[in-house]
CSV table of C-alpha atoms in Angstrom, one decimal:
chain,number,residue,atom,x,y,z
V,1,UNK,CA,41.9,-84.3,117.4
V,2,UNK,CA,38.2,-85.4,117.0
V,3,UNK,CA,37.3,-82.7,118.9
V,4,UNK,CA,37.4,-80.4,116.2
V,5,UNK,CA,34.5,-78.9,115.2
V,6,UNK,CA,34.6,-79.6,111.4
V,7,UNK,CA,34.8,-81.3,108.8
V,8,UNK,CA,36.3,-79.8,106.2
V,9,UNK,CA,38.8,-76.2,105.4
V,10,UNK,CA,39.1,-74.4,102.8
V,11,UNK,CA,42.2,-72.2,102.7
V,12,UNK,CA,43.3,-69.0,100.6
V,13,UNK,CA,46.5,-69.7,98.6
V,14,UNK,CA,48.6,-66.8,98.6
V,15,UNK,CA,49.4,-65.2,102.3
V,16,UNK,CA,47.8,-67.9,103.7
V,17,UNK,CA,49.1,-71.5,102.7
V,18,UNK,CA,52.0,-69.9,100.7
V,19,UNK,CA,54.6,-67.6,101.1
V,20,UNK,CA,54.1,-66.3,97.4
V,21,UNK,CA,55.2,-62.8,97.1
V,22,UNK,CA,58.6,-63.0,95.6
V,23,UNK,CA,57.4,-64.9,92.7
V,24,UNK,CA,54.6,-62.7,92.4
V,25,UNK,CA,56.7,-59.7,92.9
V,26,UNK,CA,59.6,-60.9,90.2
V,27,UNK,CA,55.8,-61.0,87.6
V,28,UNK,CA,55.0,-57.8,88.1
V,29,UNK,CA,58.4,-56.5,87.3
V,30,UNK,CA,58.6,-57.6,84.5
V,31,UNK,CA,55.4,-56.1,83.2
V,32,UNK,CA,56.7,-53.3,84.8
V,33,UNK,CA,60.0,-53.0,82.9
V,34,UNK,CA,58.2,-54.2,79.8
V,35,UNK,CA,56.0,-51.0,80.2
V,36,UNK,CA,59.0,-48.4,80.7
V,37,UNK,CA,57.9,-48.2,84.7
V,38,UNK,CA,60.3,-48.5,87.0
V,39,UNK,CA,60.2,-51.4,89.4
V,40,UNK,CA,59.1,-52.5,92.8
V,41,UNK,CA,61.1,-53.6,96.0
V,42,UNK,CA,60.1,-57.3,95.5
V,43,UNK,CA,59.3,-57.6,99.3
V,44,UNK,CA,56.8,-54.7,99.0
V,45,UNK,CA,54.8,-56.7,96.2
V,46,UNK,CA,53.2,-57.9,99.5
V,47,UNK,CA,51.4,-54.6,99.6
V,48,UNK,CA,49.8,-55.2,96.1
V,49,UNK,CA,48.5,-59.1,96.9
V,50,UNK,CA,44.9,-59.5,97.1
V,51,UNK,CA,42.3,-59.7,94.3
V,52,UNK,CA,44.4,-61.7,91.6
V,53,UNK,CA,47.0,-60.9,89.4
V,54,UNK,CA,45.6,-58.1,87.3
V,55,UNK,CA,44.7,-56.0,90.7
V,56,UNK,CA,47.7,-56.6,91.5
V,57,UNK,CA,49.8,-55.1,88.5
V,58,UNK,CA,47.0,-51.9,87.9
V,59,UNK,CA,47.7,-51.3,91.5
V,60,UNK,CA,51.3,-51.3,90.9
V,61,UNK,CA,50.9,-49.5,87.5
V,62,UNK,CA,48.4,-47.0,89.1
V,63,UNK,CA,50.8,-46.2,91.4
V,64,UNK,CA,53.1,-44.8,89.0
V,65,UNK,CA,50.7,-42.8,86.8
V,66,UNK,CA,48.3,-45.3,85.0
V,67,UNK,CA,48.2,-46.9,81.4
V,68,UNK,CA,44.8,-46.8,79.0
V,69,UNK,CA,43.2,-50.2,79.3
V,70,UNK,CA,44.8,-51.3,75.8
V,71,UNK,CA,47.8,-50.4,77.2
V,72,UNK,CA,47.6,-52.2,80.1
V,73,UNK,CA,46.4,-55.5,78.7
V,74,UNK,CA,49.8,-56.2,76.6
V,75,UNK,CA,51.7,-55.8,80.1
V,76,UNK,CA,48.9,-57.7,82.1
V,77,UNK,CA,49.2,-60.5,79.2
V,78,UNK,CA,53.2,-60.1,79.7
V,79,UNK,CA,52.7,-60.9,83.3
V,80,UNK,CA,50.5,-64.0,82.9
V,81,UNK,CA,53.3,-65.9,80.7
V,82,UNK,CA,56.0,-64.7,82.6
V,83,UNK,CA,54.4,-66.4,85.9
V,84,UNK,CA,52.9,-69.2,84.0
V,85,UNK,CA,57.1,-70.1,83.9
V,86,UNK,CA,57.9,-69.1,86.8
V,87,UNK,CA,55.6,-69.4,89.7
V,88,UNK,CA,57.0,-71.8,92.7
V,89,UNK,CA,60.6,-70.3,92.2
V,90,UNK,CA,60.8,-68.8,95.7
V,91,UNK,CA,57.2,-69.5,97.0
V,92,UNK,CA,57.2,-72.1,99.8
V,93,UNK,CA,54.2,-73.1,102.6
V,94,UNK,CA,54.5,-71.3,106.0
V,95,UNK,CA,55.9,-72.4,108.6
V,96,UNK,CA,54.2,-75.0,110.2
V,97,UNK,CA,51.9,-75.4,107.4
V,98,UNK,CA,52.5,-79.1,106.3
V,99,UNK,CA,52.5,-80.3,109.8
V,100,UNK,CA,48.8,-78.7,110.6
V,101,UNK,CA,47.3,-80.0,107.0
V,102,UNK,CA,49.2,-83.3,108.3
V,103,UNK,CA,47.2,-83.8,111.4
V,104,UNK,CA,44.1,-82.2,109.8
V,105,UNK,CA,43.9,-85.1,107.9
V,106,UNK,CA,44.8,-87.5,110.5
V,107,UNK,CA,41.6,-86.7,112.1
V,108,UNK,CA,39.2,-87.1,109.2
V,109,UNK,CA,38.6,-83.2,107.6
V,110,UNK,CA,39.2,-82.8,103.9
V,111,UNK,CA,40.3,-79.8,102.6
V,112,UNK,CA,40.1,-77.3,99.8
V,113,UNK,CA,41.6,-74.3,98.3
V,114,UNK,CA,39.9,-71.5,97.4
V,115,UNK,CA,41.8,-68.5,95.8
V,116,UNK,CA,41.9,-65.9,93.8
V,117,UNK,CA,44.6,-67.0,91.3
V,118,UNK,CA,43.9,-68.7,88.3
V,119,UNK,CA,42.9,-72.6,88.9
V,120,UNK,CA,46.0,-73.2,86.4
V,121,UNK,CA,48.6,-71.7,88.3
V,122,UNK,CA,47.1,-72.9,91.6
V,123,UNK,CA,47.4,-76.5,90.6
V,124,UNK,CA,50.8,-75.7,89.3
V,125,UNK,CA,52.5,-74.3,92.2
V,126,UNK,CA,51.2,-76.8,94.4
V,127,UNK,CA,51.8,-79.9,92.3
V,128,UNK,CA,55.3,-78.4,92.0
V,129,UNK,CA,55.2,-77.9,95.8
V,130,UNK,CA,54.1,-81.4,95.8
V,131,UNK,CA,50.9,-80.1,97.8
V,132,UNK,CA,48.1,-80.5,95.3
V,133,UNK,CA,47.4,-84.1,96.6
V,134,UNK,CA,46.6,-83.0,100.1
V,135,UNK,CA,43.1,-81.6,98.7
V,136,UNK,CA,39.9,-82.1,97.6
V,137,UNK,CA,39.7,-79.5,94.9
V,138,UNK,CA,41.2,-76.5,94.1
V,139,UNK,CA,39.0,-73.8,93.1
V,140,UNK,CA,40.4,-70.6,91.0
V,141,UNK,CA,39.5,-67.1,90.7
V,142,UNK,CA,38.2,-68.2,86.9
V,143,UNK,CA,36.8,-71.5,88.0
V,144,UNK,CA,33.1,-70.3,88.7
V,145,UNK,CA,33.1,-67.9,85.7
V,146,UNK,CA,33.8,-64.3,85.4
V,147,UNK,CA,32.6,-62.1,88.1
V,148,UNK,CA,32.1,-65.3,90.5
V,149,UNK,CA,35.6,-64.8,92.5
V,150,UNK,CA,36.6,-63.6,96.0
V,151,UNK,CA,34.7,-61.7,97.8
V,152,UNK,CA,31.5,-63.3,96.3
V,153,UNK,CA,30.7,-66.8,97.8
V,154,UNK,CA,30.3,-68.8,95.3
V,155,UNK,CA,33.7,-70.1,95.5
V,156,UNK,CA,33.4,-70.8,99.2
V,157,UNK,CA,29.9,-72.6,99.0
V,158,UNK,CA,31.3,-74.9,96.0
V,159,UNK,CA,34.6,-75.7,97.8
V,160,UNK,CA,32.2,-77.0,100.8
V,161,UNK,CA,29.7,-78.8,98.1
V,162,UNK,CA,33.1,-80.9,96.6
V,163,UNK,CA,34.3,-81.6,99.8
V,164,UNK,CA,30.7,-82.7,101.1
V,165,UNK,CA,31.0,-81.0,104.0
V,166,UNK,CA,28.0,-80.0,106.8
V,167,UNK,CA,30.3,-78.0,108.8
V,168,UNK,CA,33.0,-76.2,106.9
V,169,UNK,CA,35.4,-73.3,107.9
V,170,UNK,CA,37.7,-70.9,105.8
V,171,UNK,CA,41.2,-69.8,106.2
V,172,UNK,CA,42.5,-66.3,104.8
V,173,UNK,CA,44.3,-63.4,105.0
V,174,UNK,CA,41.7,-60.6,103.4
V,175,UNK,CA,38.9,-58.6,103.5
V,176,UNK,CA,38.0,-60.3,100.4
V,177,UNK,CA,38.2,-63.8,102.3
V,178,UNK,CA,36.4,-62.8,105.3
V,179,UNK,CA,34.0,-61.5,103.0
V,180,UNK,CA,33.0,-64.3,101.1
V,181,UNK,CA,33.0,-66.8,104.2
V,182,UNK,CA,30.7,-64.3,105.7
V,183,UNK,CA,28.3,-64.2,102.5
V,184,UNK,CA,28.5,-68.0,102.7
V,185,UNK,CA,27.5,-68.6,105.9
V,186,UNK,CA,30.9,-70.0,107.2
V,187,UNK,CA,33.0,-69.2,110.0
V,188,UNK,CA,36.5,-67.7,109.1
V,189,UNK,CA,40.2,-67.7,110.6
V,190,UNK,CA,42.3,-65.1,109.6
V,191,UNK,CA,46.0,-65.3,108.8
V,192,UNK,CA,47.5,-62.5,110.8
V,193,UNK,CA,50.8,-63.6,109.3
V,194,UNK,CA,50.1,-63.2,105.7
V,195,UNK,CA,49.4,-60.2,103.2
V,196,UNK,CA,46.0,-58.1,105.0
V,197,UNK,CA,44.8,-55.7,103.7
V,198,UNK,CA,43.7,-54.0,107.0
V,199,UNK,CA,45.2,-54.6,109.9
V,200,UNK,CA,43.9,-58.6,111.1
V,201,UNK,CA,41.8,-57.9,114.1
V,202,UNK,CA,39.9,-55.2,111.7
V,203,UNK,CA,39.1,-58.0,109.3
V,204,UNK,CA,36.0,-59.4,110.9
V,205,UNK,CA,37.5,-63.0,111.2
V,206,UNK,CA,36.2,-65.0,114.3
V,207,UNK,CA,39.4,-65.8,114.9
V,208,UNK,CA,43.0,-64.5,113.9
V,209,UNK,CA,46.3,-66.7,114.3
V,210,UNK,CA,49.8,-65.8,114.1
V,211,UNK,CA,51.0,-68.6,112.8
V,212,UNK,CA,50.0,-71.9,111.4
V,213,UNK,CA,50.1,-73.4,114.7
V,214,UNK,CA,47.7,-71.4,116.2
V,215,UNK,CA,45.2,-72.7,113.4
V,216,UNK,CA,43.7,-76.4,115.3
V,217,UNK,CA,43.6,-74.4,118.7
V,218,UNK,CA,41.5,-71.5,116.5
V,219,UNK,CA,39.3,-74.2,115.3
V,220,UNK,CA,38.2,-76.3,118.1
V,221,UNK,CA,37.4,-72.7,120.0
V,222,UNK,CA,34.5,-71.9,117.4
């Protein structure tokens, strides 16, 4: 395992560590029935991941006409308190996900998250999950101010600063992760499995797995 070329990952949260659509879905509908729209297929809420949670309900919203923004923001609100209760109901890590942090750690790397979502509901599904131990920091769409999220790299290049790293990688499953590894000088793994946003070998990753066990084997060939 020492051969590994790093020292520290960060990963995306949702589509990448977790399985989180369904809880993410179950949100939006209820913004969504709050609003008079009618609602999505929960498994299709895949197809609106990426961004953070209010991309994610204007996309769905957009899709069935629009709102005016002070429309919008009651049902966005709506959403945030409804997943604040309710956010590690159904979401669960990958397949093979606690077995490849597991021996990630046994051979020295630290590791971060790095996601879009709120820092508050990140640390609260994975404490629930009983993950949030396994890292270093966990670093929110909010946490580096407004404007400072995913794809810019300012999230990326403080995940690497807490975990003191000299030669960190990223893990994700989206043009906006791709893009901020790139703008942070860091070479990135995309999660073929999760929720792209193009199709995975169009996301400029220098590597693409299909599973969580592909990830050590991805890492030692960069």
């Amino acid at each position: 395992m020492t051969d590994i070329p790093f020292d520290a990952i960060g990963f995306d949260l949702d589509g990448t560590l977790l399985d989180t659509h369904k809880d993410l879905g179950c949100a939006v509908n209820h913004a969504l029935e709050l609003g008079g729209f009618a609602q999505v297929p929960v498994d299709s809420s895949k197809d609106l991941i990426g961004g953070g949670a209010k991309i994610m309900l204007a996309r769905a919203v957009e899709a069935q006409g629009g709102l005016p923004e002070d429309e919008f923001r009651p049902l966005y609100k709506a959403m945030l308190a409804y997943y604040a209760q309710n956010n590690a109901v159904h979401s669960r890590p990958y397949p093979g996900a606690l077995e490849t942090l597991d021996a990630l750690a046994e051979a020295g790397l630290t590791m971060a998250v790095v996601t879009n979502k709120f820092e508050s509901f990140a640390t609260s599904i994975l404490t629930q999950l009983g993950l949030a131990d396994r890292f270093v920091t966990i670093i929110g769409g909010d946490t580096m101010g407004k404007g400072n999220a995913k794809p810019k790299p300012d999230p990326v290049i403080e995940a690497r600063k807490r975990c003191a790293s000299a030669r960190f990688a990223f893990v994700g499953d989206s043009t906006y992760d791709v893009a901020a590894a790139r703008a942070a000088d860091v070479p990135v793994v995309v999660a073929a499995y999760g929720y792209c946003d193009k199709p995975p070998h169009e996301l400029g990753g220098d590597a693409v797995i299909d599973s969580f066990d592909g990830l050590i084997p991805a890492l030692r060939g960069l």
